[in-house]
CSV table of C-alpha atoms in Angstrom, one decimal:
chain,number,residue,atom,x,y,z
A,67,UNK,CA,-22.1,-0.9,12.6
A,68,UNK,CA,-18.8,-2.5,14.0
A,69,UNK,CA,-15.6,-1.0,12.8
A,70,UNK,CA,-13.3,-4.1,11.1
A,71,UNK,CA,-9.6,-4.2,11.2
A,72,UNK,CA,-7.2,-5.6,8.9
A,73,UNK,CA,-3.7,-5.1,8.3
A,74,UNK,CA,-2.1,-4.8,4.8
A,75,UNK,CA,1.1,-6.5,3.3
A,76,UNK,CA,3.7,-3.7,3.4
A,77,UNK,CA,6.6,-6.3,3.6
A,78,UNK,CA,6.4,-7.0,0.2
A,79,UNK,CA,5.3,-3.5,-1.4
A,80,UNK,CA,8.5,-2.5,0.6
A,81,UNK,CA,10.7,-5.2,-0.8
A,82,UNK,CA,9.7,-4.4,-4.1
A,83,UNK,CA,10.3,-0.8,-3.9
A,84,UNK,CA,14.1,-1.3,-2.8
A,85,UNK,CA,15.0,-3.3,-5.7
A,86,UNK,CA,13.8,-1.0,-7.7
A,87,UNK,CA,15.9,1.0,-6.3
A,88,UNK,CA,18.7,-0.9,-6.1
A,89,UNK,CA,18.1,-2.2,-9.7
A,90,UNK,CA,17.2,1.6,-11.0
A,91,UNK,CA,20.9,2.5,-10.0
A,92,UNK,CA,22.3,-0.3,-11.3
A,93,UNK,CA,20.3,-0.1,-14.3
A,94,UNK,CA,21.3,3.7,-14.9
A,95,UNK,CA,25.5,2.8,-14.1
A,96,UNK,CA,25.5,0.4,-16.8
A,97,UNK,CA,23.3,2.5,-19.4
A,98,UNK,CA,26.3,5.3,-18.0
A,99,UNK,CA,29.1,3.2,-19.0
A,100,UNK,CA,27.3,1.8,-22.3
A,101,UNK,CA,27.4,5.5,-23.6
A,102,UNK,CA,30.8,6.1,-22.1
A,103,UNK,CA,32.1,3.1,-24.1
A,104,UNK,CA,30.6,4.7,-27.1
A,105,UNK,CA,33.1,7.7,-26.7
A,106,UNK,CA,35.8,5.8,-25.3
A,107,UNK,CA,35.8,2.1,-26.8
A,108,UNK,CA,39.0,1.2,-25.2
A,109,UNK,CA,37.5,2.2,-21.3
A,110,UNK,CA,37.6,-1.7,-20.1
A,111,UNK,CA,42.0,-1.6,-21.0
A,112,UNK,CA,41.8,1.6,-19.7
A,113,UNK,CA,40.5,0.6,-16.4
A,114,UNK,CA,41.4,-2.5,-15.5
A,115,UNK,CA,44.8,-3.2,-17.7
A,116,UNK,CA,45.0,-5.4,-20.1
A,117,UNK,CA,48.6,-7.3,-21.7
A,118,UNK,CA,47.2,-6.8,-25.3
A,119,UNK,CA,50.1,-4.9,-27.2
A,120,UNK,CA,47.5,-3.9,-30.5
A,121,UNK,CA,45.3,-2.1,-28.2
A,122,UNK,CA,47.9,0.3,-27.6
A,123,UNK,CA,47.7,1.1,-31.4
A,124,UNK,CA,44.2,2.4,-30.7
A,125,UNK,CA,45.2,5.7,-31.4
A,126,UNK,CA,46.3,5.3,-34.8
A,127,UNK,CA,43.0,4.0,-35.9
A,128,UNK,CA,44.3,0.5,-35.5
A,129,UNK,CA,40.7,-1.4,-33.9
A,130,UNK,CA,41.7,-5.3,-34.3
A,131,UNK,CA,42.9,-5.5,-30.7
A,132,UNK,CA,39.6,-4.1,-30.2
A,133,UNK,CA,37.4,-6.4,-31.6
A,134,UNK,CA,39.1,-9.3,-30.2
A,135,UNK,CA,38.9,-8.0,-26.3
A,136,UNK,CA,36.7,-6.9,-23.7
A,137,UNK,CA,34.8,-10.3,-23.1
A,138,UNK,CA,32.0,-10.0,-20.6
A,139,UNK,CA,33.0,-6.3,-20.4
A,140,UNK,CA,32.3,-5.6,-23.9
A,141,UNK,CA,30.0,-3.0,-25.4
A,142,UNK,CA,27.3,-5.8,-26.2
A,143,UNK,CA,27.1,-7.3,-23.2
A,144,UNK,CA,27.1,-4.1,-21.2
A,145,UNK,CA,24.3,-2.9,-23.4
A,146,UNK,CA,22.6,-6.2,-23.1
A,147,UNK,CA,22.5,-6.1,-19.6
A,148,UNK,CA,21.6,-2.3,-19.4
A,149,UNK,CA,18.6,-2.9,-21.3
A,150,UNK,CA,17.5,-6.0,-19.7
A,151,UNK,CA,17.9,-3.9,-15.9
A,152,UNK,CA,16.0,-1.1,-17.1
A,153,UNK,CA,12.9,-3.1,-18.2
A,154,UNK,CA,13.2,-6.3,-16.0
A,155,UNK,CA,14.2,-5.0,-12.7
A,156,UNK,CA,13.5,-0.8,-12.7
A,157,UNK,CA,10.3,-1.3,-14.5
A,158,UNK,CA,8.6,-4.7,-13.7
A,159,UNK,CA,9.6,-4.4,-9.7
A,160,UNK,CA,8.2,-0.8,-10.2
A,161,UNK,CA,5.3,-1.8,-11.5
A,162,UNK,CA,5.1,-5.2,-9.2
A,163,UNK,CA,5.6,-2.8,-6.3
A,164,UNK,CA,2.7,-0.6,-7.4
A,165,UNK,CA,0.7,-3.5,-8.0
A,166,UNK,CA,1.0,-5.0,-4.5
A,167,UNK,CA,0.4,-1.5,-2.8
A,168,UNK,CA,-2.8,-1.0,-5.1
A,169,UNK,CA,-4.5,-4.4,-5.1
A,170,UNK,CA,-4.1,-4.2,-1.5
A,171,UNK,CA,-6.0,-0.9,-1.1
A,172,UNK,CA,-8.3,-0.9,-3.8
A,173,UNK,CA,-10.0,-4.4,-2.9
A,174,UNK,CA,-9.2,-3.8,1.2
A,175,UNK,CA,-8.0,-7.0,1.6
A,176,UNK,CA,-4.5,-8.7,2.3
A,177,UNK,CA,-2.8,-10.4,-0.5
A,178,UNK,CA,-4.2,-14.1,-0.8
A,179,UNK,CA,-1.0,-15.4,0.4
A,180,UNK,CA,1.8,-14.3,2.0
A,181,UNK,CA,4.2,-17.3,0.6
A,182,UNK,CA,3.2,-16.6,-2.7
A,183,UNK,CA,3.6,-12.7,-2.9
A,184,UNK,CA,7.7,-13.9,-1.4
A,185,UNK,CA,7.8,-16.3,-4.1
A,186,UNK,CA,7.2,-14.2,-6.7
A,187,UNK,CA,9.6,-11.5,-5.2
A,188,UNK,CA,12.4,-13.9,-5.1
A,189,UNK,CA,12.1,-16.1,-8.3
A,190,UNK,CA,12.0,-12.4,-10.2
A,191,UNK,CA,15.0,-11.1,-8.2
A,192,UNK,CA,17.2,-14.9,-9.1
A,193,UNK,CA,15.7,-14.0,-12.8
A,194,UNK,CA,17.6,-10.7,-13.0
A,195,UNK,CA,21.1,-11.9,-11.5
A,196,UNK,CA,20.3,-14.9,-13.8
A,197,UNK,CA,20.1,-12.9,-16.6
A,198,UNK,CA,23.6,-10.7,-15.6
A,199,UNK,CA,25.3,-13.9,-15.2
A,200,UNK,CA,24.7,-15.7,-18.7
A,201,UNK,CA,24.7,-12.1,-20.3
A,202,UNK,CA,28.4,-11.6,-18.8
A,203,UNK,CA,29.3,-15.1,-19.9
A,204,UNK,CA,28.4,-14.3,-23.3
A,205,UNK,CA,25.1,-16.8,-23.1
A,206,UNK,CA,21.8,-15.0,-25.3
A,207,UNK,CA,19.6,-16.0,-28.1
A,208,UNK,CA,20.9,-12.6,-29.4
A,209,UNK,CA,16.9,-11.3,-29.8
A,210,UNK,CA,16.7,-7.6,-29.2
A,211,UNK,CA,15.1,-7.0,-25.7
A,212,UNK,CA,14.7,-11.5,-25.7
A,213,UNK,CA,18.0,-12.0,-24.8
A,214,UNK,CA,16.9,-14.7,-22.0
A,215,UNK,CA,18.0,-18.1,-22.9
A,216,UNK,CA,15.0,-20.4,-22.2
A,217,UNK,CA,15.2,-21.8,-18.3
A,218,UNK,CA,15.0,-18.1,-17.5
A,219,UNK,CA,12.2,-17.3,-19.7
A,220,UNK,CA,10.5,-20.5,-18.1
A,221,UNK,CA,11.8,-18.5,-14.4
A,222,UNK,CA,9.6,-15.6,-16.0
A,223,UNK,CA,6.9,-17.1,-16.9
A,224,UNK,CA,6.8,-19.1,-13.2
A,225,UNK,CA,6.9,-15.5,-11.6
A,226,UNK,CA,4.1,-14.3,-13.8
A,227,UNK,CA,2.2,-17.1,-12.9
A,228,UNK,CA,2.5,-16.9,-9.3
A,229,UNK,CA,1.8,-13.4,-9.4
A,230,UNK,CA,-1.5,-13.9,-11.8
A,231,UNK,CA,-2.3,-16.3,-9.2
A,232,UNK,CA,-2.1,-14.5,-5.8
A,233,UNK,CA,-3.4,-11.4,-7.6
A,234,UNK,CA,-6.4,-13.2,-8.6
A,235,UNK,CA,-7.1,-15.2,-5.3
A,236,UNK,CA,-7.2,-11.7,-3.5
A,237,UNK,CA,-9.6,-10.6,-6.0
A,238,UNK,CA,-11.6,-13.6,-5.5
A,239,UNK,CA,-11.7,-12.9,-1.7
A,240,UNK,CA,-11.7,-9.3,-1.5
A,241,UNK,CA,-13.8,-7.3,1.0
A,242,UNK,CA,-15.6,-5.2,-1.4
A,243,UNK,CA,-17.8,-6.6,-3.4
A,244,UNK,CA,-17.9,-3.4,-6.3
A,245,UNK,CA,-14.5,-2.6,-7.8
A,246,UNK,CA,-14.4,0.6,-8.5
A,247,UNK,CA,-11.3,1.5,-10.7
């Protein structure tokens, strides 16, 4: 019996597995400063100044200057994008990075194609700054947890798609012929 060699796709489980790393911190800094605004409503003029006179009167119980400030640092946006970090880019490039590393192994075969699996990994990654861009600019369809306005929902759907795709073309050629799972 002749020993066969093959090499796995580790470039890709790798990328994966630093932006979920990347995105986990970023994700847990901006569910940090959601709760912080809780507390301290008035943290953006805090921090970073603002020429607003009435949100001095904060500490009378005065909250107009509030509700007219903030912009893209505001509660809801923060919030907005905290959510849409934790579950688009911690959780879906965990899982994608699991998913790589697993189909790999448990079908000993390479991912179908190379181009494909950097595809995906990049149209996902523009999806999430996408998503903190029109979310700082004040742009959702104001959907719990379906913020997304539609081009990046169509950029999600494209991602899934390429992903279905590649994951089922290694299926299709895989080296064992019994999946055991």
């Amino acid at each position: 019996m002749e020993t066969q060699k093959f090499s796995y796709d580790n470039n890709i489980v790798r990328a994966f597995l630093y932006a979920t790393i990347v995105f986990g911190i970023a994700g847990f800094v901006l569910g940090l400063t959601a709760a912080l605004m809780l507390f301290y409503p008035e943290l953006p003029e805090f921090l970073l100044g603002t020429d607003d006179t009435t949100i001095q009167s904060l500490r009378s119980g005065n909250i107009q200057g509030l509700i007219h400030s903030q912009g893209a640092l505001g509660f809801g946006r923060i919030r907005m994008m905290h959510t849409n970090t934790v579950i688009f880019a911690f959780v879906c490039n965990s899982f994608f990075f699991a998913a790589y590393y697993s189909i790999q192994r448990l079908l000993k075969a390479r991912m179908y194609s190379d181009t494909l699996s950097w595809i995906h990994f990049w149209t996902w990654q523009l999806m999430i700054v996408a998503s903190w861009v029109t979310f700082a600019m004040g742009f959702n369809t104001s959907k719990e947890y379906a913020e997304h306005e539609w081009p990046i929902d169509i950029l999600i759907a494209f991602s899934w798609i390429i992903f279905g795709v590649n994951m089922f073309a290694t299926i299709a050629k895989r080296r064992v012929r019994h999946l055991y799972v």
